[in-house]
mmCIF file with all atom_site columns, C-alpha atoms and ligand atoms in Angstrom:
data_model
loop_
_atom_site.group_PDB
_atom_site.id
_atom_site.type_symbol
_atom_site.label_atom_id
_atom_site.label_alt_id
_atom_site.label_comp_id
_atom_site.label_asym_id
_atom_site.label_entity_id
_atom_site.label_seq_id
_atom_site.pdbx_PDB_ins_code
_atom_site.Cartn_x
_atom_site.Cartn_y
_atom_site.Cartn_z
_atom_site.occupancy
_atom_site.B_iso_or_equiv
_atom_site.pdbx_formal_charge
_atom_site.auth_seq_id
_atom_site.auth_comp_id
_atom_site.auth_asym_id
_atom_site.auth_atom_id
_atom_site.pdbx_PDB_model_num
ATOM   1   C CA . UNK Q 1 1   ? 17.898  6.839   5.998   1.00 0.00 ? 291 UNK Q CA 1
ATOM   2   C CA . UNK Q 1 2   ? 15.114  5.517   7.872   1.00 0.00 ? 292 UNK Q CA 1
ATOM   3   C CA . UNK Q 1 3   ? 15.001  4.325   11.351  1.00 0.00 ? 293 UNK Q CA 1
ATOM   4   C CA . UNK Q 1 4   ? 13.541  0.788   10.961  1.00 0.00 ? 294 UNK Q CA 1
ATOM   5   C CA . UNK Q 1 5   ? 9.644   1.837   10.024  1.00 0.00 ? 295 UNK Q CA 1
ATOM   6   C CA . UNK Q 1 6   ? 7.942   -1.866  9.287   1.00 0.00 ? 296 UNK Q CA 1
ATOM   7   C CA . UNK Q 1 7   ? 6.788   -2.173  5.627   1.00 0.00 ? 297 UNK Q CA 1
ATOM   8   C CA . UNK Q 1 8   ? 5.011   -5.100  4.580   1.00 0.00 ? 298 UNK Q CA 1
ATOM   9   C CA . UNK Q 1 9   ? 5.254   -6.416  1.213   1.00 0.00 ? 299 UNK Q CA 1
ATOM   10  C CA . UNK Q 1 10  ? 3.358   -9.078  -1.010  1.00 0.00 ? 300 UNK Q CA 1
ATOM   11  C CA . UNK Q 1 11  ? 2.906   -10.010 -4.461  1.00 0.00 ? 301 UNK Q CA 1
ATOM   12  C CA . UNK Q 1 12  ? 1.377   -12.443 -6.628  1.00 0.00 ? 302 UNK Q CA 1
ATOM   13  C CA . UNK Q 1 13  ? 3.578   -14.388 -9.481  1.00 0.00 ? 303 UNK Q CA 1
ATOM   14  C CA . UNK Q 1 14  ? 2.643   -10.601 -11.680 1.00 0.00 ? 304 UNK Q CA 1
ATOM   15  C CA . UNK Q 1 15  ? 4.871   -9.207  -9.197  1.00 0.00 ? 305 UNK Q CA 1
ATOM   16  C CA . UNK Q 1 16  ? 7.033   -11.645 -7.613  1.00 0.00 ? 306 UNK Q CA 1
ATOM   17  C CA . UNK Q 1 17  ? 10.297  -9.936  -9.502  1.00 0.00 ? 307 UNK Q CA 1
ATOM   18  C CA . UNK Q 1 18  ? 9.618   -6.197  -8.470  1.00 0.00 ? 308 UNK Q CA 1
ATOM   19  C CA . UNK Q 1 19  ? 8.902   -7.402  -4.923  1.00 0.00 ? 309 UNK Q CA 1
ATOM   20  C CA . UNK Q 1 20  ? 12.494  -8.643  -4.898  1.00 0.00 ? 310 UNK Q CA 1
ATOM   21  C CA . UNK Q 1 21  ? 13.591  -5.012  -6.368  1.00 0.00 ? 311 UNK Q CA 1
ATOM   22  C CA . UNK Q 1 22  ? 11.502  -2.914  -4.330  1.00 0.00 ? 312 UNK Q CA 1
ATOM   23  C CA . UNK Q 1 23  ? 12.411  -5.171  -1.004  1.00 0.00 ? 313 UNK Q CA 1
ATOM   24  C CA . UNK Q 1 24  ? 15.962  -4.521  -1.383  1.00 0.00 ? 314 UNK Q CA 1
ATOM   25  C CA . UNK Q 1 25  ? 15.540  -0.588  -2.233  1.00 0.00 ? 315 UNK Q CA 1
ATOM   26  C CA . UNK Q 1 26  ? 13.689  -0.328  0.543   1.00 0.00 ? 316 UNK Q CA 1
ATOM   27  C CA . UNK Q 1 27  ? 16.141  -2.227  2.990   1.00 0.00 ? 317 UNK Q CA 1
ATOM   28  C CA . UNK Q 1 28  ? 18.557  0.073   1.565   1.00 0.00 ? 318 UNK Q CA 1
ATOM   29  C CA . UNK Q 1 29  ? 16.956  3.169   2.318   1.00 0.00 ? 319 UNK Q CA 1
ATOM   30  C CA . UNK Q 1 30  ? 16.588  1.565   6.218   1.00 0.00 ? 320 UNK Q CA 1
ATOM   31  C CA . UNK Q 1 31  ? 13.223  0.264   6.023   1.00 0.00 ? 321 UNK Q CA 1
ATOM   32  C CA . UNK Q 1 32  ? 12.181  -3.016  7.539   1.00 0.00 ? 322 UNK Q CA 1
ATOM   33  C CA . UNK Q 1 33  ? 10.664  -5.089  5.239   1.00 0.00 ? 323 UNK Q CA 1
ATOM   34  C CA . UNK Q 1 34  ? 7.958   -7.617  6.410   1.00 0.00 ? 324 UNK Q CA 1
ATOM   35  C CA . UNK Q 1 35  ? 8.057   -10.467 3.379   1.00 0.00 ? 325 UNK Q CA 1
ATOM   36  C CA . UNK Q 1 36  ? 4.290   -11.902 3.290   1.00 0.00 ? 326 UNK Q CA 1
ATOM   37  C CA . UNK Q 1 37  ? 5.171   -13.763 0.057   1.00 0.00 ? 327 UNK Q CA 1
ATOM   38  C CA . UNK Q 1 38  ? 5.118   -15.172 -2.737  1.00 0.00 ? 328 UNK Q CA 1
ATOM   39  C CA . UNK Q 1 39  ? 8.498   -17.000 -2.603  1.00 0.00 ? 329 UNK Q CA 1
ATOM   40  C CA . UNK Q 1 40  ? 8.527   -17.945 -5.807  1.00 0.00 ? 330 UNK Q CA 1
ATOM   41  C CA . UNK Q 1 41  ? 6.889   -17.013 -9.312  1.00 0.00 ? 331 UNK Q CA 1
ATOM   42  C CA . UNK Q 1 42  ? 4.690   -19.816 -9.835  1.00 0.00 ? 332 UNK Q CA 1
ATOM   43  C CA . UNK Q 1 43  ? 1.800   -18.750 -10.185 1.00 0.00 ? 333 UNK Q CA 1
ATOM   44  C CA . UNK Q 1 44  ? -0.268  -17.731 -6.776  1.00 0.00 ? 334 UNK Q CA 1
ATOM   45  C CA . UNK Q 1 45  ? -3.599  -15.237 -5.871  1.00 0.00 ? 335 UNK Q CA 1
ATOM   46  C CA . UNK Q 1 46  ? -3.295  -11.718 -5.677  1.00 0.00 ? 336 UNK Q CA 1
ATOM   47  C CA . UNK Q 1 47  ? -6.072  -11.890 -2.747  1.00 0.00 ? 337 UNK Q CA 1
ATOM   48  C CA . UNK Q 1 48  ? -3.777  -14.291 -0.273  1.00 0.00 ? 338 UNK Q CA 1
ATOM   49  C CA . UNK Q 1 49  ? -1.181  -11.346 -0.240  1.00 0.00 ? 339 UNK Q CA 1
ATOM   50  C CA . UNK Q 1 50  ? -3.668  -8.117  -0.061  1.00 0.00 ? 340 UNK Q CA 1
ATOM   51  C CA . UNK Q 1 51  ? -5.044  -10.136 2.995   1.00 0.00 ? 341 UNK Q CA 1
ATOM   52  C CA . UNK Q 1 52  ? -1.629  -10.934 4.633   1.00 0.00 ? 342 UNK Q CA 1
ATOM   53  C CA . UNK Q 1 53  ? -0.211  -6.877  3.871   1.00 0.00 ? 343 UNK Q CA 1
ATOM   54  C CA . UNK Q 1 54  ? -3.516  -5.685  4.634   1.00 0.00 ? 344 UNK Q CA 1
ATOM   55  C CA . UNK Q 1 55  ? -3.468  -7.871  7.783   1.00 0.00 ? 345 UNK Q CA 1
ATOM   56  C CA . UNK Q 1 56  ? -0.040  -6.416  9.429   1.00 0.00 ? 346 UNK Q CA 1
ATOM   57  C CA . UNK Q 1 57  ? -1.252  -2.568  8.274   1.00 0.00 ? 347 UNK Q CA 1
ATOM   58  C CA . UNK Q 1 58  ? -4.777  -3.112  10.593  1.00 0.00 ? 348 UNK Q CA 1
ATOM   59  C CA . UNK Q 1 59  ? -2.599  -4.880  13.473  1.00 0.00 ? 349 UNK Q CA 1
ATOM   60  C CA . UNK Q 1 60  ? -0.113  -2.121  13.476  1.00 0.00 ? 350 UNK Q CA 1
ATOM   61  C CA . UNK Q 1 61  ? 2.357   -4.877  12.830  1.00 0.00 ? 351 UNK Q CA 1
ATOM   62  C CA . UNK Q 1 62  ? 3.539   -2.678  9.966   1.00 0.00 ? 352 UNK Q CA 1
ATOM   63  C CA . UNK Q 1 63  ? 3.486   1.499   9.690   1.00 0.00 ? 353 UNK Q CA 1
ATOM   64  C CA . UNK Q 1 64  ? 2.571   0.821   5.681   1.00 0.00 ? 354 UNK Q CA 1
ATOM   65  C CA . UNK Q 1 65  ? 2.186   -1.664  3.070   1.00 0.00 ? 355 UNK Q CA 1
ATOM   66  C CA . UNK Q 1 66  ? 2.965   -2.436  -0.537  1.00 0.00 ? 356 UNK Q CA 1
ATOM   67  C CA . UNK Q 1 67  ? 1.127   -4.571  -2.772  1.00 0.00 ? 357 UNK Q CA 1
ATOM   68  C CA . UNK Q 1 68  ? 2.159   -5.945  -6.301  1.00 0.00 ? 358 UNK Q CA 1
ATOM   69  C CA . UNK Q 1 69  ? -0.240  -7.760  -8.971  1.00 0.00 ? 359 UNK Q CA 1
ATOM   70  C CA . UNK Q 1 70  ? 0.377   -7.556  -12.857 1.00 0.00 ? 360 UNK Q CA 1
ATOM   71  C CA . UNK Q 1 71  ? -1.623  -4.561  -12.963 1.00 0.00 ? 361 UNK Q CA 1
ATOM   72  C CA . UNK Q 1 72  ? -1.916  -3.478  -9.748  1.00 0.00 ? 362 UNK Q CA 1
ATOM   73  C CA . UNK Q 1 73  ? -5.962  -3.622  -9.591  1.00 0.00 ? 363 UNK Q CA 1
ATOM   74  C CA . UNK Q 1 74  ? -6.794  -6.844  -8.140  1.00 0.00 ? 364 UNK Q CA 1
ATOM   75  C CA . UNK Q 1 75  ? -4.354  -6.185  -5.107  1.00 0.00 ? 365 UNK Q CA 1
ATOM   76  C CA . UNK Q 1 76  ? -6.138  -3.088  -4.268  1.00 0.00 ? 366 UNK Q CA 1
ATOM   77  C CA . UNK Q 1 77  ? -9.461  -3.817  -4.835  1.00 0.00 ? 367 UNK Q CA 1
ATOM   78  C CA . UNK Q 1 78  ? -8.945  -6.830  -2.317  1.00 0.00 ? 368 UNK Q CA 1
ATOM   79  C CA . UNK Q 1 79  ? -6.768  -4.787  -0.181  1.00 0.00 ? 369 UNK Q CA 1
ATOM   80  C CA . UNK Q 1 80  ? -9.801  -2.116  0.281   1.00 0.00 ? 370 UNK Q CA 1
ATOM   81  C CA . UNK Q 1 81  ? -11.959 -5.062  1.708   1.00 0.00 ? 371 UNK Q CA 1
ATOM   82  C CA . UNK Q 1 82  ? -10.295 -4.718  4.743   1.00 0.00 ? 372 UNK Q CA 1
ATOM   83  C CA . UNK Q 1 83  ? -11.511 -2.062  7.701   1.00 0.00 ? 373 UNK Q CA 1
ATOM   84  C CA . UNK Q 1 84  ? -8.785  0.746   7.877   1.00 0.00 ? 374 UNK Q CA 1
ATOM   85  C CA . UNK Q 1 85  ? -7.474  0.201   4.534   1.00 0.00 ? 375 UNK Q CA 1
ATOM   86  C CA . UNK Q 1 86  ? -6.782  2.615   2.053   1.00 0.00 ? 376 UNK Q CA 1
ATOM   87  C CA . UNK Q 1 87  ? -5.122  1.221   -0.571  1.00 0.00 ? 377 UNK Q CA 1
ATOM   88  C CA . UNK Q 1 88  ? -4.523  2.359   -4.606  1.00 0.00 ? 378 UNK Q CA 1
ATOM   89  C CA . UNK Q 1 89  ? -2.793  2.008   -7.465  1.00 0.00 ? 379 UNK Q CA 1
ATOM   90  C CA . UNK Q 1 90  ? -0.626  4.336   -8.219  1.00 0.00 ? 380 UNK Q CA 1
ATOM   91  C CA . UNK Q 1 91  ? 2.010   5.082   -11.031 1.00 0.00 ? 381 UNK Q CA 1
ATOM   92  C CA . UNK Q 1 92  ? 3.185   8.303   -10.943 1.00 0.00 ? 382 UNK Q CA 1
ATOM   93  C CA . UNK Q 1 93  ? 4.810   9.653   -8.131  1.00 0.00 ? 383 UNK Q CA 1
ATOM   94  C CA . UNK Q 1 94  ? 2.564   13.150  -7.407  1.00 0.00 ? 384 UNK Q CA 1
ATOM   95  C CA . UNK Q 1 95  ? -0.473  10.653  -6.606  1.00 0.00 ? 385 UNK Q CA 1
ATOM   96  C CA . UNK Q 1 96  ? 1.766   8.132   -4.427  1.00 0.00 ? 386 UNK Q CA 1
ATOM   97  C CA . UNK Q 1 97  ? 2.743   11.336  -2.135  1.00 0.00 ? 387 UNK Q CA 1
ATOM   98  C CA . UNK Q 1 98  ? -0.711  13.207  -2.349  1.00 0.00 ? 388 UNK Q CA 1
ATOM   99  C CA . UNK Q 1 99  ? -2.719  9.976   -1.538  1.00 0.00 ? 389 UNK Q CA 1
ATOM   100 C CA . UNK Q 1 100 ? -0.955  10.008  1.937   1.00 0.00 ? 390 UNK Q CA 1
ATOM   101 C CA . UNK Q 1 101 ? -0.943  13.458  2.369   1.00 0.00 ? 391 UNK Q CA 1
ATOM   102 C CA . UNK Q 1 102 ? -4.474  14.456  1.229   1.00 0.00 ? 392 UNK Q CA 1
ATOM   103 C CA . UNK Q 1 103 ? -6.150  10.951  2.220   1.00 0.00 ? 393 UNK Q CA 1
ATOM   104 C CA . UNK Q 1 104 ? -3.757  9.051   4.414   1.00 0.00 ? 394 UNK Q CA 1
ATOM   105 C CA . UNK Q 1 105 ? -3.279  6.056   1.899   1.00 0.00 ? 395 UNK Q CA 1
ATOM   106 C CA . UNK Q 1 106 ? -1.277  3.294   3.685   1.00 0.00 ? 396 UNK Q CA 1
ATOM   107 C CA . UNK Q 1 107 ? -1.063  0.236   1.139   1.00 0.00 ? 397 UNK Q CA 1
ATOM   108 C CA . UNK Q 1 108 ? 0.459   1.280   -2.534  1.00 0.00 ? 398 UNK Q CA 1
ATOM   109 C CA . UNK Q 1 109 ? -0.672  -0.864  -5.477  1.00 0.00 ? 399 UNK Q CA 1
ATOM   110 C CA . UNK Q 1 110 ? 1.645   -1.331  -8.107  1.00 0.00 ? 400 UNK Q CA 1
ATOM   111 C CA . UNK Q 1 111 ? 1.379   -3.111  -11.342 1.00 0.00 ? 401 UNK Q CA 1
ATOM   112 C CA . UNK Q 1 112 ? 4.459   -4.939  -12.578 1.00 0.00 ? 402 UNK Q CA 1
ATOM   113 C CA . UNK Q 1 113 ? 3.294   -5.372  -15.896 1.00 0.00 ? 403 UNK Q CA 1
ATOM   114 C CA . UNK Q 1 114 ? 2.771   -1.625  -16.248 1.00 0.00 ? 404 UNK Q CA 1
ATOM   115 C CA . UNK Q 1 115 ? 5.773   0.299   -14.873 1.00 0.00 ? 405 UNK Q CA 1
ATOM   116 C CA . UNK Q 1 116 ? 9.365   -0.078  -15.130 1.00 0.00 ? 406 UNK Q CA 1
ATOM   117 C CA . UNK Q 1 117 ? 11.619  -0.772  -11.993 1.00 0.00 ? 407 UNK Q CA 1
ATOM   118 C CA . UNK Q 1 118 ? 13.389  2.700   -11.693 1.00 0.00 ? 408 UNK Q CA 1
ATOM   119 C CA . UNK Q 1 119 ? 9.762   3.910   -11.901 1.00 0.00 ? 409 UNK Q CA 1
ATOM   120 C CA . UNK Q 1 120 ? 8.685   1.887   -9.233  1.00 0.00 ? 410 UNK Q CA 1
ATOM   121 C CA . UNK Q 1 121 ? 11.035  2.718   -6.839  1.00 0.00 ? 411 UNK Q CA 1
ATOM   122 C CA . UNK Q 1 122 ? 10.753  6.515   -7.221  1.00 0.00 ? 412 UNK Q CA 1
ATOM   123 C CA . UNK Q 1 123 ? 6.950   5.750   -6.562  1.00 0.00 ? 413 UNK Q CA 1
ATOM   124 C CA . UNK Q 1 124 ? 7.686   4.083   -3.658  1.00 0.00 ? 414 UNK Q CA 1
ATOM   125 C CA . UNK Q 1 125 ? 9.850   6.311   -2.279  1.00 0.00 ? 415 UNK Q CA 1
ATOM   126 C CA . UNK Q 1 126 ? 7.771   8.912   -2.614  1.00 0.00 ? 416 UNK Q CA 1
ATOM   127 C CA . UNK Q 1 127 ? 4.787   7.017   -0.976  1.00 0.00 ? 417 UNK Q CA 1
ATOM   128 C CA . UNK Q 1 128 ? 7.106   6.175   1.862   1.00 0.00 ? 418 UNK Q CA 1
ATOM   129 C CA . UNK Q 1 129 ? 8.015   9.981   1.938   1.00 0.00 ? 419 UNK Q CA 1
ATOM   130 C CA . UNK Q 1 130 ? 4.866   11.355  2.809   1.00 0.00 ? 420 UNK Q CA 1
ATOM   131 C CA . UNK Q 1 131 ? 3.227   12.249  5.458   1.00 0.00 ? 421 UNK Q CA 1
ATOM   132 C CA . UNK Q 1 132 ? -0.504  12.896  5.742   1.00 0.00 ? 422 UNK Q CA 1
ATOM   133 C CA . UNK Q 1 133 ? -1.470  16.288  6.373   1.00 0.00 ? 423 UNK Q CA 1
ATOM   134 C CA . UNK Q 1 134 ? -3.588  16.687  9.443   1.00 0.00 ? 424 UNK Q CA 1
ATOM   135 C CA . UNK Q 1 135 ? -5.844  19.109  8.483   1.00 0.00 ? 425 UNK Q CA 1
ATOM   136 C CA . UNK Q 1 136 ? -9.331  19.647  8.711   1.00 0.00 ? 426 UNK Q CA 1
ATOM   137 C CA . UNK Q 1 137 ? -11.068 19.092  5.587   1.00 0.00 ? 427 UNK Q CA 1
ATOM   138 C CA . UNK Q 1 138 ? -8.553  15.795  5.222   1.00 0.00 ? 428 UNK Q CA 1
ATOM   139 C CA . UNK Q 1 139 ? -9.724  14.708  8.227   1.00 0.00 ? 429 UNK Q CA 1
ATOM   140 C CA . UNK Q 1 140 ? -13.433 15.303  7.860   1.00 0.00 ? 430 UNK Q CA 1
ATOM   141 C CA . UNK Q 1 141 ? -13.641 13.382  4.759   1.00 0.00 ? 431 UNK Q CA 1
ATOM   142 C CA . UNK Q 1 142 ? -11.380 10.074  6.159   1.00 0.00 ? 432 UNK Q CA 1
ATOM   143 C CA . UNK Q 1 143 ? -14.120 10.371  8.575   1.00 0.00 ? 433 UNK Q CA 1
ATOM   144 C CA . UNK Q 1 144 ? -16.820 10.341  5.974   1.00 0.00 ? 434 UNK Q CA 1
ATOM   145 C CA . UNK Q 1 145 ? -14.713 6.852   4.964   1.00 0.00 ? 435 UNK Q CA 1
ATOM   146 C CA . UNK Q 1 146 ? -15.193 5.024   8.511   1.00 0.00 ? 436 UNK Q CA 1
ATOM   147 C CA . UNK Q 1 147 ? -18.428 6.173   8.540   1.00 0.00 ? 437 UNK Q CA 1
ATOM   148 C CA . UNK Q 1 148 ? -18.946 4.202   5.172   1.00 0.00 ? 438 UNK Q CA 1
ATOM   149 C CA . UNK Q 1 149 ? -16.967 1.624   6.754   1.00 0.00 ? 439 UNK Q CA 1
ATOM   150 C CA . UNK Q 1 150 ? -19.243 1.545   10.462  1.00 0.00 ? 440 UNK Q CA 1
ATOM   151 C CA . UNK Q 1 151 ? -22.068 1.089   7.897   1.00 0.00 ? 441 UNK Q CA 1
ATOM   152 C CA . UNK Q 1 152 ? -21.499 -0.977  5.042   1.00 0.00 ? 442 UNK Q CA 1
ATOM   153 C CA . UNK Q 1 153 ? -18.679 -3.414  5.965   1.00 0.00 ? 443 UNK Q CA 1
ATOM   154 C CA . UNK Q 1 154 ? -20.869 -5.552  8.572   1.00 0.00 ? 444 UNK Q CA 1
ATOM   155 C CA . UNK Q 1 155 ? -20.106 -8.587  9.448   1.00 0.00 ? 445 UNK Q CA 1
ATOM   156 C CA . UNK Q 1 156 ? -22.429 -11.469 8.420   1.00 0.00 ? 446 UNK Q CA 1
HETATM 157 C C1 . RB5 A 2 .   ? -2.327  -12.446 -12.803 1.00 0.00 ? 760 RB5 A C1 1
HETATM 158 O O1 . RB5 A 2 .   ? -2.149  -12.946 -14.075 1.00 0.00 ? 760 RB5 A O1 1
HETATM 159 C C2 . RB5 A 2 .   ? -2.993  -11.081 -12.862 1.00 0.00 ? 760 RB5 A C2 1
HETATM 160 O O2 . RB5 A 2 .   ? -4.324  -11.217 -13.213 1.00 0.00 ? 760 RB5 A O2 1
HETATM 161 C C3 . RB5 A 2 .   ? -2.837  -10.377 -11.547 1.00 0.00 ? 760 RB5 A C3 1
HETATM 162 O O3 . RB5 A 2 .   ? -1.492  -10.282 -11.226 1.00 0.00 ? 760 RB5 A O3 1
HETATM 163 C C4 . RB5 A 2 .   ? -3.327  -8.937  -11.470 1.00 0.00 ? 760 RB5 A C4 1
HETATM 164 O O4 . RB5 A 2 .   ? -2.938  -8.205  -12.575 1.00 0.00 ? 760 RB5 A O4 1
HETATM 165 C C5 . RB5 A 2 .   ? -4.727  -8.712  -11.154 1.00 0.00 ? 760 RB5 A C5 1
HETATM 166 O O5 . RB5 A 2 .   ? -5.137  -7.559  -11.005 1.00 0.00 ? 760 RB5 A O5 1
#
């Protein structure tokens, strides 16, 4: 069990039914679970929820995040708009525990249209799981990533 670490959770009307699934898996395995929404499946923008997840990740209002679309790919490609982000799509569990580990990933992507629910929640819980590894060559290359980010991702 886990000792009350904040996840944040969103999803369009692709993924409004797995949010519901993965919410209560997670509350069972003694998360917290932030609810950004939608509250209902009719259908909503991918892009409001990537910015409210993304948005409690970057304010440390939540330790990680988990984003549902139909496919998975517009969540994260919004999600990755934000400074301090790393979010992807994932669907298989070796990349949801070696994208923390190897690059500190702290949003998960998941497309409801693509994997099945018992699926899902082994991904998760292997995402949730992880732990990144603090070594050098992971470290030198996340740097490499805010350097992108000091450079390219100016405000205008
Ligand atoms: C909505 O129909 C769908 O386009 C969206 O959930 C997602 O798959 C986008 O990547």
């Amino acid at each position: 069990m886990e000792s009350g670490k904040k996840i944040a959770i969103g999803a369009d009307h692709g993924g409004y039914h797995l949010k519901g699934l993965l919410s209560d898996f997670m509350r069972q395995a003694g998360y917290e679970v932030i609810d950004t929404g939608a509250f209902s499946s009719e259908p909503s923008d991918y892009p409001d929820y990537a910015r409210l997840v993304a948005g409690r990740v970057v304010s440390g209002d939540a330790w990680r995040g988990v984003l549902i679309c139909g496919s998975g790919v517009g969540a994260s490609v919004a999600a990755n708009k934000f400074r301090g982000i790393r979010a992807a799509v994932c669907h298989d569990t070796y990349s949801a525990r070696q994208g923390v580990e190897d690059d500190a990933m702290n949003i998960l992507c998941l497309g409801a249209r693509v994997v099945g629910e018992e699926l899902a929640k082994e991904i998760v819980g292997a995402f949730l799981r992880a732990e990144f590894k603090d070594l050098e060559r992971y470290r030198r290359r996340l740097s490499k990533i805010e350097e992108i980010e000091k450079r390219w991702m100016t405000s205008s």
